[in-house]
Coordinates of C-alpha atoms and ligand atoms in Angstrom, one line a residue:
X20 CA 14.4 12.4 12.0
X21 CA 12.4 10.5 14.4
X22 CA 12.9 7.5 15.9
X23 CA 10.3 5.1 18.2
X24 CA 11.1 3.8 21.3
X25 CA 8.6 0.8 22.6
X26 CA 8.9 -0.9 26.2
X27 CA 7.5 -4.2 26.4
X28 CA 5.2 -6.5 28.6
X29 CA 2.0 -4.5 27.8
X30 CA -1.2 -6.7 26.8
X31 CA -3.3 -4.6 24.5
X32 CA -7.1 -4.3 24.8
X33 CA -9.7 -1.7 23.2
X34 CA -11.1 -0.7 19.8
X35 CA -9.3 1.3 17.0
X36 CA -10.6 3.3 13.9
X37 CA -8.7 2.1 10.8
X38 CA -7.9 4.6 8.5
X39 CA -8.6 5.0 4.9
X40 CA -6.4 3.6 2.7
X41 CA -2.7 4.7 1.0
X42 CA -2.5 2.9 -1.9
X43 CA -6.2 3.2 -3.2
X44 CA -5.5 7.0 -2.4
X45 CA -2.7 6.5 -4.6
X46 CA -4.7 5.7 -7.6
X47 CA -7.9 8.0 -7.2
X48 CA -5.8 11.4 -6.7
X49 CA -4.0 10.9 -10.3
X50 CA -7.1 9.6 -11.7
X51 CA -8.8 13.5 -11.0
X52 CA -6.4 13.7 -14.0
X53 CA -8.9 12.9 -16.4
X54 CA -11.8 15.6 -15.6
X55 CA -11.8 19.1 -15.0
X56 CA -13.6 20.6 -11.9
X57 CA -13.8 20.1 -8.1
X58 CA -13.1 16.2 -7.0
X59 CA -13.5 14.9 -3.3
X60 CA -12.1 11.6 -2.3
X61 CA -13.1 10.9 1.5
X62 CA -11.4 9.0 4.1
X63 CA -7.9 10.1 3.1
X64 CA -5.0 8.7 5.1
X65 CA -2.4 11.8 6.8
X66 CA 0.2 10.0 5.5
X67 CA 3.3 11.0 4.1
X68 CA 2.6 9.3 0.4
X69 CA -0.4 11.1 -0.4
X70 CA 0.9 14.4 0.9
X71 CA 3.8 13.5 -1.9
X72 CA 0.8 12.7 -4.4
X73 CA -0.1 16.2 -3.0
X74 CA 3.1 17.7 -4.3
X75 CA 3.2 16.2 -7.4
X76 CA -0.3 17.2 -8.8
X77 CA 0.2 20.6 -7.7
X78 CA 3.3 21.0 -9.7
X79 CA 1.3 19.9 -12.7
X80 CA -1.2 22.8 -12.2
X81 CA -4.0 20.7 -9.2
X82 CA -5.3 22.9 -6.4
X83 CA -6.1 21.2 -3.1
X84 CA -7.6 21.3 0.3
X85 CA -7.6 18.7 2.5
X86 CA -9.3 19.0 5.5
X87 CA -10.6 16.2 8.5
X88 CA -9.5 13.2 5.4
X89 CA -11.7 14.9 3.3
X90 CA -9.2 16.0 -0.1
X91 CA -10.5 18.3 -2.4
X92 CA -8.7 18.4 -5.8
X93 CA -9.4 21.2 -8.3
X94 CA -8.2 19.7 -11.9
X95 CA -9.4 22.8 -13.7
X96 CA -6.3 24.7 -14.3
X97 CA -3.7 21.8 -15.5
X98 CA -0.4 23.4 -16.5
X99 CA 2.1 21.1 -17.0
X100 CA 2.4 17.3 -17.9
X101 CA 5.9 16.6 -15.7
X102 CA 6.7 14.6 -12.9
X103 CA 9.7 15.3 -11.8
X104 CA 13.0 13.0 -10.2
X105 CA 12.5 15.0 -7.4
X106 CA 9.1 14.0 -6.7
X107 CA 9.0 10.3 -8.5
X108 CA 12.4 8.6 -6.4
X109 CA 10.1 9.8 -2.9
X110 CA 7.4 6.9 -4.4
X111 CA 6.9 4.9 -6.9
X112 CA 3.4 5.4 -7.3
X113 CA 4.4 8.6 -8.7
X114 CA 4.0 6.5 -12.3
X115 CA 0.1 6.7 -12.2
X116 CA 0.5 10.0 -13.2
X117 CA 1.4 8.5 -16.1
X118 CA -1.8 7.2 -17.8
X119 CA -4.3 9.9 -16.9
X120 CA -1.8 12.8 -18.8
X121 CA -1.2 10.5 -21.6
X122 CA -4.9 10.0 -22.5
X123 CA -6.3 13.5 -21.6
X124 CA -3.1 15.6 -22.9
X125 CA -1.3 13.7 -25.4
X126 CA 2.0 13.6 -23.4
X127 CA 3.9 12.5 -20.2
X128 CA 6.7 13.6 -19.1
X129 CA 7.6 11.3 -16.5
X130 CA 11.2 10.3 -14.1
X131 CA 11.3 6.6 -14.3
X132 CA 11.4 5.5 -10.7
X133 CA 14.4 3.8 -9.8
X134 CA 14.9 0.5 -7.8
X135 CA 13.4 0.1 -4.6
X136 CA 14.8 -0.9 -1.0
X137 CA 14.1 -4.9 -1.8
X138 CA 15.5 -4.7 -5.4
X139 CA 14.1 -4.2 -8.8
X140 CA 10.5 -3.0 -9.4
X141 CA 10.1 -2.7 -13.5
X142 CA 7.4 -0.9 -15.1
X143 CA 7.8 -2.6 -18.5
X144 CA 4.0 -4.0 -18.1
X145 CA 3.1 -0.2 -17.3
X146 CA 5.2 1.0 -20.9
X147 CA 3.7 -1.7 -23.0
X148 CA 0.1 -1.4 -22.3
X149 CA 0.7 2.3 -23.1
X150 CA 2.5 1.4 -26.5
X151 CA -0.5 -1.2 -27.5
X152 CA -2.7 1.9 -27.4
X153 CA -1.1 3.8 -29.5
X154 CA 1.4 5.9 -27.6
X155 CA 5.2 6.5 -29.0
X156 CA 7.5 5.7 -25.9
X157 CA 11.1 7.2 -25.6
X158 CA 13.2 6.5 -22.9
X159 CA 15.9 9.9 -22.7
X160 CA 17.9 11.0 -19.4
X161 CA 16.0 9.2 -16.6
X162 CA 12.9 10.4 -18.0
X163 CA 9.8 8.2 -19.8
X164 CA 8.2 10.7 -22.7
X165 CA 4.7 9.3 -24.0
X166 CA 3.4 10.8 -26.9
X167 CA 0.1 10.4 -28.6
X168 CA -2.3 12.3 -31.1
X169 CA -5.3 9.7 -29.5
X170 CA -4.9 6.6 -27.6
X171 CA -6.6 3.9 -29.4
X172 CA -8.5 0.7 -27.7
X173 CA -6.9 -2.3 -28.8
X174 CA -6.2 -5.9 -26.4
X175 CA -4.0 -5.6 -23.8
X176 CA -3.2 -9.2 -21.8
X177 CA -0.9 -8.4 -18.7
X178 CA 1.7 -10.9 -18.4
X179 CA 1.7 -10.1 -14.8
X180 CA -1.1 -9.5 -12.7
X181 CA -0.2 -5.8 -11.7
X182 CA -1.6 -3.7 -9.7
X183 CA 0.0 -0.3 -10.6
X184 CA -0.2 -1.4 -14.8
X185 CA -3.9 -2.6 -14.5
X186 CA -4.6 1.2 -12.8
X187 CA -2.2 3.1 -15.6
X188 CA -3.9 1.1 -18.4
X189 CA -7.4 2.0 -16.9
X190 CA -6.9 5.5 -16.8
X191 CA -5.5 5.8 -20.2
X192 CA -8.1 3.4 -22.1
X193 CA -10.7 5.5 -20.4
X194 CA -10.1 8.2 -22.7
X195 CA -9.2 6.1 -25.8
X196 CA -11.1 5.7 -28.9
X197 CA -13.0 2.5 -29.1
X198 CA -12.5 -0.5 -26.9
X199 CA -10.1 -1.5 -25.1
X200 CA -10.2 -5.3 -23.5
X201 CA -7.3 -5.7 -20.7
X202 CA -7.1 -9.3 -19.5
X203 CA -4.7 -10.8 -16.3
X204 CA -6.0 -7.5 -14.7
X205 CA -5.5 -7.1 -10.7
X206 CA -8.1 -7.4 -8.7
X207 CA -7.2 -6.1 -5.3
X208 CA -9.6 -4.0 -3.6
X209 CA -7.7 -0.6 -4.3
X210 CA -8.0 -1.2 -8.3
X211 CA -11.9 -2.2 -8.1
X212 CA -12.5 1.1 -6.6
X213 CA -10.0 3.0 -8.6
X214 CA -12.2 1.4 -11.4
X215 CA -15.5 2.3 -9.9
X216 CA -13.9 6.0 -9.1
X217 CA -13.5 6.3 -13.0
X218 CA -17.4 4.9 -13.7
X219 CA -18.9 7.4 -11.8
X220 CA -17.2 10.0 -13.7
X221 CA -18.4 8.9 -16.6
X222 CA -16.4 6.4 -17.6
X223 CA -17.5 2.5 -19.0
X224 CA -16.1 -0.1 -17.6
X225 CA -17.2 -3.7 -17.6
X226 CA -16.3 -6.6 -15.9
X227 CA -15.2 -4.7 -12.7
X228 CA -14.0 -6.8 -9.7
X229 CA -12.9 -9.8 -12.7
X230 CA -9.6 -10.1 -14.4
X231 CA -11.3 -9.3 -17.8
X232 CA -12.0 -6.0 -18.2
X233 CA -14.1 -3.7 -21.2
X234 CA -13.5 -0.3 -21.4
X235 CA -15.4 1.7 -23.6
X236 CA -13.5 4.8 -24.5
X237 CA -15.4 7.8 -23.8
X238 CA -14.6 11.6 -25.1
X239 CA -14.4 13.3 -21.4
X240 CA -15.3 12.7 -18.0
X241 CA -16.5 14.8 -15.0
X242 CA -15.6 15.5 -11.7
X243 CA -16.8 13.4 -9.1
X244 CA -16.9 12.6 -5.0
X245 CA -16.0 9.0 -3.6
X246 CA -15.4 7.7 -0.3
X247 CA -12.1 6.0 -0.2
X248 CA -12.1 2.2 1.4
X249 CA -10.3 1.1 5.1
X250 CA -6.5 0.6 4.4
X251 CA -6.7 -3.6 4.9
X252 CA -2.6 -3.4 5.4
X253 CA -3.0 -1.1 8.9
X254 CA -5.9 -3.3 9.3
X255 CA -4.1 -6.4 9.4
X256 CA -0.9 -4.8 10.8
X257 CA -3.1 -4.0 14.1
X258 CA -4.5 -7.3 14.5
X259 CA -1.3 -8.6 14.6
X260 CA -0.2 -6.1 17.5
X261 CA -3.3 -7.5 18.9
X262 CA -2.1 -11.3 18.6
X263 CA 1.5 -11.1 19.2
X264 CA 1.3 -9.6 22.5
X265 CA -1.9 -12.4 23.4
X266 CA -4.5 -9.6 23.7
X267 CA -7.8 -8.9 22.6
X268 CA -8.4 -5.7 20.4
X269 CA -11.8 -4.7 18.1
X270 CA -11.4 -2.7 15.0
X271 CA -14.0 0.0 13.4
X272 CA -13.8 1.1 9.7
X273 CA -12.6 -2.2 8.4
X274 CA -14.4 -4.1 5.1
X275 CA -14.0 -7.7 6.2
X276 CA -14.3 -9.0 2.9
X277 CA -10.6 -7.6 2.5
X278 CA -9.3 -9.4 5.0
X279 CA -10.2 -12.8 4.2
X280 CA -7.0 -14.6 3.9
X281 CA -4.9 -13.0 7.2
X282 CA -7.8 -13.8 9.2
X283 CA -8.0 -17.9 8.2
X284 CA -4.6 -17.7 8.8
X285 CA -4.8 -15.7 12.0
X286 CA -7.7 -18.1 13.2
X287 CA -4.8 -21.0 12.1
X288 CA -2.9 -19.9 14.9
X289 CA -5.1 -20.5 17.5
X290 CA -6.5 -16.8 17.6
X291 CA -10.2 -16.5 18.1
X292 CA -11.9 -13.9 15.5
X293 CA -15.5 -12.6 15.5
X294 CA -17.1 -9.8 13.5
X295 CA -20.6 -8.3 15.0
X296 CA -22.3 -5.1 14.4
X297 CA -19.2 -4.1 12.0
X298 CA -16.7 -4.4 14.7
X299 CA -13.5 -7.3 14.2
X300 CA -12.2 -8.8 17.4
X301 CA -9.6 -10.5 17.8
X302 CA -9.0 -12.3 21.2
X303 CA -5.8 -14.1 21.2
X304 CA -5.3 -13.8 25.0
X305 CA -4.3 -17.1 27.1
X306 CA -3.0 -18.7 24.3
X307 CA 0.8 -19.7 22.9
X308 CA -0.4 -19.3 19.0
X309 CA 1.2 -22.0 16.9
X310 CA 3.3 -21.9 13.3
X311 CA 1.5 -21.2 10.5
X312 CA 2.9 -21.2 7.2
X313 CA 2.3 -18.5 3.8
X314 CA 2.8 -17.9 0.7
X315 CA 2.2 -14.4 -0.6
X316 CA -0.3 -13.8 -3.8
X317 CA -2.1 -11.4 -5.4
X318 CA -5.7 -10.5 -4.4
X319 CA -7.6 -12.9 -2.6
X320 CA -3.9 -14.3 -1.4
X321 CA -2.3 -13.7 1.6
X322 CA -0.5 -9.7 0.6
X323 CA 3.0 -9.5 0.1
X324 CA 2.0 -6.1 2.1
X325 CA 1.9 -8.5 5.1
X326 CA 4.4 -10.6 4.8
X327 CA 7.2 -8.7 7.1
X328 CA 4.5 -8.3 9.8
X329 CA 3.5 -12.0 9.8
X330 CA 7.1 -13.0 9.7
X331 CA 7.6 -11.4 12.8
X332 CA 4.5 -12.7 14.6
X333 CA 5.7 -16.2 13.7
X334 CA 9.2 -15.6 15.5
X335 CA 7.1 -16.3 18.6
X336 CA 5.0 -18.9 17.2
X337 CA 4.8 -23.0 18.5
X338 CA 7.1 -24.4 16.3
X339 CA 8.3 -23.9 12.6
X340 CA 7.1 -22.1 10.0
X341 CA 8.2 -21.0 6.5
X342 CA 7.3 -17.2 5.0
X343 CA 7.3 -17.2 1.0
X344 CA 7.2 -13.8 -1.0
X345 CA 6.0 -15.1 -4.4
X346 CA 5.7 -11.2 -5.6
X347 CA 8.8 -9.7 -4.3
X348 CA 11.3 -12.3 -3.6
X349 CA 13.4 -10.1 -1.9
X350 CA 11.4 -8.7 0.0
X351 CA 13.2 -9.5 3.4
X352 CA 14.9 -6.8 4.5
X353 CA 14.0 -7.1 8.3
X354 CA 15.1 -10.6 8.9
X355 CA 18.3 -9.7 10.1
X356 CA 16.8 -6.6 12.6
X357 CA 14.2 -9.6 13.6
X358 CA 17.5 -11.7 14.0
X359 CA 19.5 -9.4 16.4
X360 CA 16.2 -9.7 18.7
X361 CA 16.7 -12.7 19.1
X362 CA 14.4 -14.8 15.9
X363 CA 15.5 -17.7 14.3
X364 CA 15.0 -17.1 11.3
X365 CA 17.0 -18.5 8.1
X366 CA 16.6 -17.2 4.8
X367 CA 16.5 -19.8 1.7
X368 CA 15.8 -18.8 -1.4
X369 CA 12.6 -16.0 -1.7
X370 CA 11.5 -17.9 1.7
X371 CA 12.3 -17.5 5.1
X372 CA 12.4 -20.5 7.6
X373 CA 11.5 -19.3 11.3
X374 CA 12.0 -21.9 14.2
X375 CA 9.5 -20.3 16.9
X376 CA 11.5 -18.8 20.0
X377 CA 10.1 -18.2 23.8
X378 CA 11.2 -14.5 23.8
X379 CA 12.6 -11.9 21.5
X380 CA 14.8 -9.3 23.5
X381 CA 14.8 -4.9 22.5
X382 CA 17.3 -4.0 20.3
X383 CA 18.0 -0.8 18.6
X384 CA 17.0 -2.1 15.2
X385 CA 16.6 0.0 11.8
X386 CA 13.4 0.6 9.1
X387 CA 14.4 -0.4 5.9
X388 CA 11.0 0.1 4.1
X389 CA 7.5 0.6 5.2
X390 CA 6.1 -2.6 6.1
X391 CA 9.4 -3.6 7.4
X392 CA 9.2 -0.5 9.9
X393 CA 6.0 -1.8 11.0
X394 CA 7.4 -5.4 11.7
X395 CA 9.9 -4.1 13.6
X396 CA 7.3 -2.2 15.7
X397 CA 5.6 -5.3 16.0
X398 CA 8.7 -7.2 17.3
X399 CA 9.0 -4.3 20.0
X400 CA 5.8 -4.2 21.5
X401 CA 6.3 -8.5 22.1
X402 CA 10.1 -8.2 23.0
X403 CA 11.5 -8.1 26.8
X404 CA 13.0 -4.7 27.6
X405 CA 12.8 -1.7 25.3
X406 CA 13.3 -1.7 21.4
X407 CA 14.8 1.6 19.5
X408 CA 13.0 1.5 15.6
X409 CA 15.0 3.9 13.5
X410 CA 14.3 5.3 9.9
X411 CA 10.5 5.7 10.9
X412 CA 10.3 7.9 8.1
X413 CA 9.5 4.6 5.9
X414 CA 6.6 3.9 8.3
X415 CA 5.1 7.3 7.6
X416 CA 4.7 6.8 4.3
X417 CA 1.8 4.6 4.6
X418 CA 0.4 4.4 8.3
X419 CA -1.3 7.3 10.2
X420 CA 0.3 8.0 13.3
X421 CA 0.4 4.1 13.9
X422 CA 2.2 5.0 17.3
X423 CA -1.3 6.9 19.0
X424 CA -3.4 4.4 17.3
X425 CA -1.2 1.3 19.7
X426 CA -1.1 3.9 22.6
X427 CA -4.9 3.9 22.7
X428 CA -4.7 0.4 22.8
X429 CA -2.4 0.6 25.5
X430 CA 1.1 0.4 24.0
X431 CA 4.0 1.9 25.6
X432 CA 5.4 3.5 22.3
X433 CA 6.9 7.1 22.1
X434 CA 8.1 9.2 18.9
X435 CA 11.5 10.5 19.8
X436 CA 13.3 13.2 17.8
X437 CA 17.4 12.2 16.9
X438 CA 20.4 12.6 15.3
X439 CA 20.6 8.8 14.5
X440 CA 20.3 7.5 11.2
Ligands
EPU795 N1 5.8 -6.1 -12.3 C1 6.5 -6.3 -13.5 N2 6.4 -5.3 -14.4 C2 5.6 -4.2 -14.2 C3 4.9 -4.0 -13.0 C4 5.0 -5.0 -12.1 O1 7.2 -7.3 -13.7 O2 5.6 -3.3 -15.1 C5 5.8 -7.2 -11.3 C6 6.5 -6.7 -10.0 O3 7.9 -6.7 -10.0 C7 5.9 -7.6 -8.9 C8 4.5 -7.9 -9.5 O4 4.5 -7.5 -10.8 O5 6.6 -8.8 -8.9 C9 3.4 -7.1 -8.8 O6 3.7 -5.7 -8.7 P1 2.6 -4.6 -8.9 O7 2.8 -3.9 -10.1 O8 1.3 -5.3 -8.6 O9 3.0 -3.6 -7.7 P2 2.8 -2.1 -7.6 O10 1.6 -1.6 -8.4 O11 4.1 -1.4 -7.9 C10 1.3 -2.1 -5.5 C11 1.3 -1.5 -4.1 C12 2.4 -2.2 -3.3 C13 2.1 -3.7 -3.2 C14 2.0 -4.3 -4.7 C15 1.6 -5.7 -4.7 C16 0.6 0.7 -4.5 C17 0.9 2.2 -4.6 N3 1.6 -0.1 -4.2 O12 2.6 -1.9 -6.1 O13 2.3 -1.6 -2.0 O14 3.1 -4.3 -2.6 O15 1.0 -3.5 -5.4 O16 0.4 -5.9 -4.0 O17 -0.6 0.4 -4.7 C18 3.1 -1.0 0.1 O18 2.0 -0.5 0.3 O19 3.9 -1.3 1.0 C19 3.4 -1.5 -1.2 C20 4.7 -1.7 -1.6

């Protein structure tokens, strides 16, 4: 177990290469699934989710080498169609397994993944679409079992805007016979490309980067190579290192488009942002940045990925400020580790109220869950004194060595082996 220990009063200052990103990686690897042959998804993250993807395709029968963020996964040899409890209650995103073996095999054997560390995270939208194409669902000792002869297109309308059902229903319409017309589909950045992933295999799919979507089934696809797109959560993670401790960092490797709603909101604050030759800088030195209040949506809204990192940037803000998660409510985990720093922060209902303080003091404070581990690195590089983070397993899941990254830019971080938990 590993824990980080961060000493304050640094200012920050140079330029970091973001890498690619999780949860797009998430959704390409399973979507191999559906082809037989050599794929290669580029700019792969070396982070702890996609080395549990890893694990789970290999146990249903996918070779891989991966190699400088260059995976190589061999779907020629698929042996089995079971994802395991083992494997699933690491990561949810286990599920998109789901889809992919239904469509090309005719069964799934799949754990259902259980709650999560901020409360319940169903997968009814997930089950249904897979039952409106034709597949015979039966819930038996933790496990999900989808059966089908052939999956059949038919309307799907997603009563919420999902990321994870919109990629299950993709891959398994792919495959289907006739057409398949999935409306309220998600639109963030990782399910256009998980979407343009499955096109260049072969697939046909219209209305990509909309919330109506055509898919034409087709009767096989074939491997192919993509290059995965800049993870917009480490993205945005940085920059807030970069304006919570008032200094001026650039990032390479980032698709500004992506970023859209942090940065009108970071530019809110009183942080200046410019973008030239591909390179974001943020310069927030000199300044005391001011409240600035959000509300999390899905894609083009401010990301409920965000949320616990802009919480704790407002703990220093001018003034007050309210956080809302309108996608997980409970989302809040690190309000109380933000609290015994020193915030003033007040939770009311799926919001959180934060009065602006003049300093945040180290603590030892403990990761709950991923993006709460990184808020909590966030409060430490601001606070006086030093700040123990615990639990950085959660943290990486989904960021690549996120402490070398901040010592490049100057942070005074270290990754400490202990006994703690
Ligand atoms: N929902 C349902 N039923 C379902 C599926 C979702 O009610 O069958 C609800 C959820 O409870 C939630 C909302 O729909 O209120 C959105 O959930 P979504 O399905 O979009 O989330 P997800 O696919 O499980 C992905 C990301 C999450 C990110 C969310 C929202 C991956 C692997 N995970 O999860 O990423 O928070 O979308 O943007 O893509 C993270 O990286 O830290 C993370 C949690």
């Amino acid at each position: 177990m590993d824990k980080f220990i961060i000493r304050s009063g640094k200012k920050l200052n140079g330029k970091i290469i973001v890498s690619g990103a999780k949860n797009s990686s998430l959704a390409l690897m399973p979507a191999t699934l559906l082809n037989s042959g050599i794929n290669t998804i580029q700019n792969t993250p070396e982070v702890n989710d996609v080395y549990t993807m890893i694990k789970l395709l290999k146990q249903l029968g996918v070779e891989s080498e991966f190699f400088n963020h260059e995976l190589k996964l061999n779907t020629s040899n698929i042996s089995s169609q079971v994802a395991p409890y083992e494997l699933v209650k690491k990561m949810r995103a286990s599920v998109y397994v789901l889809g992919p073996l239904l469509s090309r095999y005719g069964y799934a054997k799949v754990s259902m993944p259980g709650g999560c560390a901020w409360g319940p995270r169903p997968i009814n939208l997930h089950l249904e679409a897979m039952k409106k194409l034709g597949a015979e669902i039966i819930l038996e000792e933790g496990y999900i079992i989808a059966k089908a002869k052939k999956l059949h297109g038919t309307k799907i309308h997603l009563d919420v805007s999902s990321v994870g059902a919109t990629g299950n229903t993709l891959m398994a319409a792919v495959l289907a016979k006739g057409t398949t017309l999935l409306t309220n589909a998600a639109i963030e950045p990782e399910i256009i490309l998980l979407a343009e992933y499955l096109n260049l295999m072969g697939a046909k799919i219209f209305g990509i980067g909309t919330t109506s979507l055509e898919i034409e089934g087709q009767d096989q696809l074939s491997p192919e190579a993509i290059v995965n797109i800049p993870d917009r959560i480490e993205a945005g993670t940085l920059l807030i290192a970069g304006a919570i401790t008032n200094s001026k960092i650039s990032l390479d490797n980032i698709n500004i488009s992506h970023l859209d709603s942090l940065l009108v909101k970071l530019e809110d604050t009183g942080v200046k942002v410019s973008y030239d030759n591909n390179i974001l800088t943020i310069d927030a030195n000199d300044i005391r940045f001011k409240s600035v209040d959000v509300t999390t949506a899905v894609y083009p809204g401010f990301p409920t990925d965000m949320q616990a990192q802009w919480t704790a940037y407002m703990t220093l803000a001018n003034g007050i400020s309210t956080v809302t998660d309108s996608i997980y409510t409970d989302r809040f985990n690190h309000v109380p580790e933000l609290n015994r720093m020193g915030a003033n922060i007040e939770l009311i209902n799926n919001g959180a109220v934060i009065k602006g303080v003049e300093k945040l003091k180290g603590a030892k404070v403990m990761s709950t869950d991923l993006r709460a581990s990184a808020c909590l690195v966030l409060a430490g590089l601001a606070a006086e004194g030093s700040t123990e983070v615990l639990r950085i397993y959660h943290l990486d899941r989904g960021y690549q060595r996120i402490e070398e990254k901040l010592r490049m830019l100057g942070a005074d971080i270290e990754r400490v082996a202990t006994t703690e938990f």
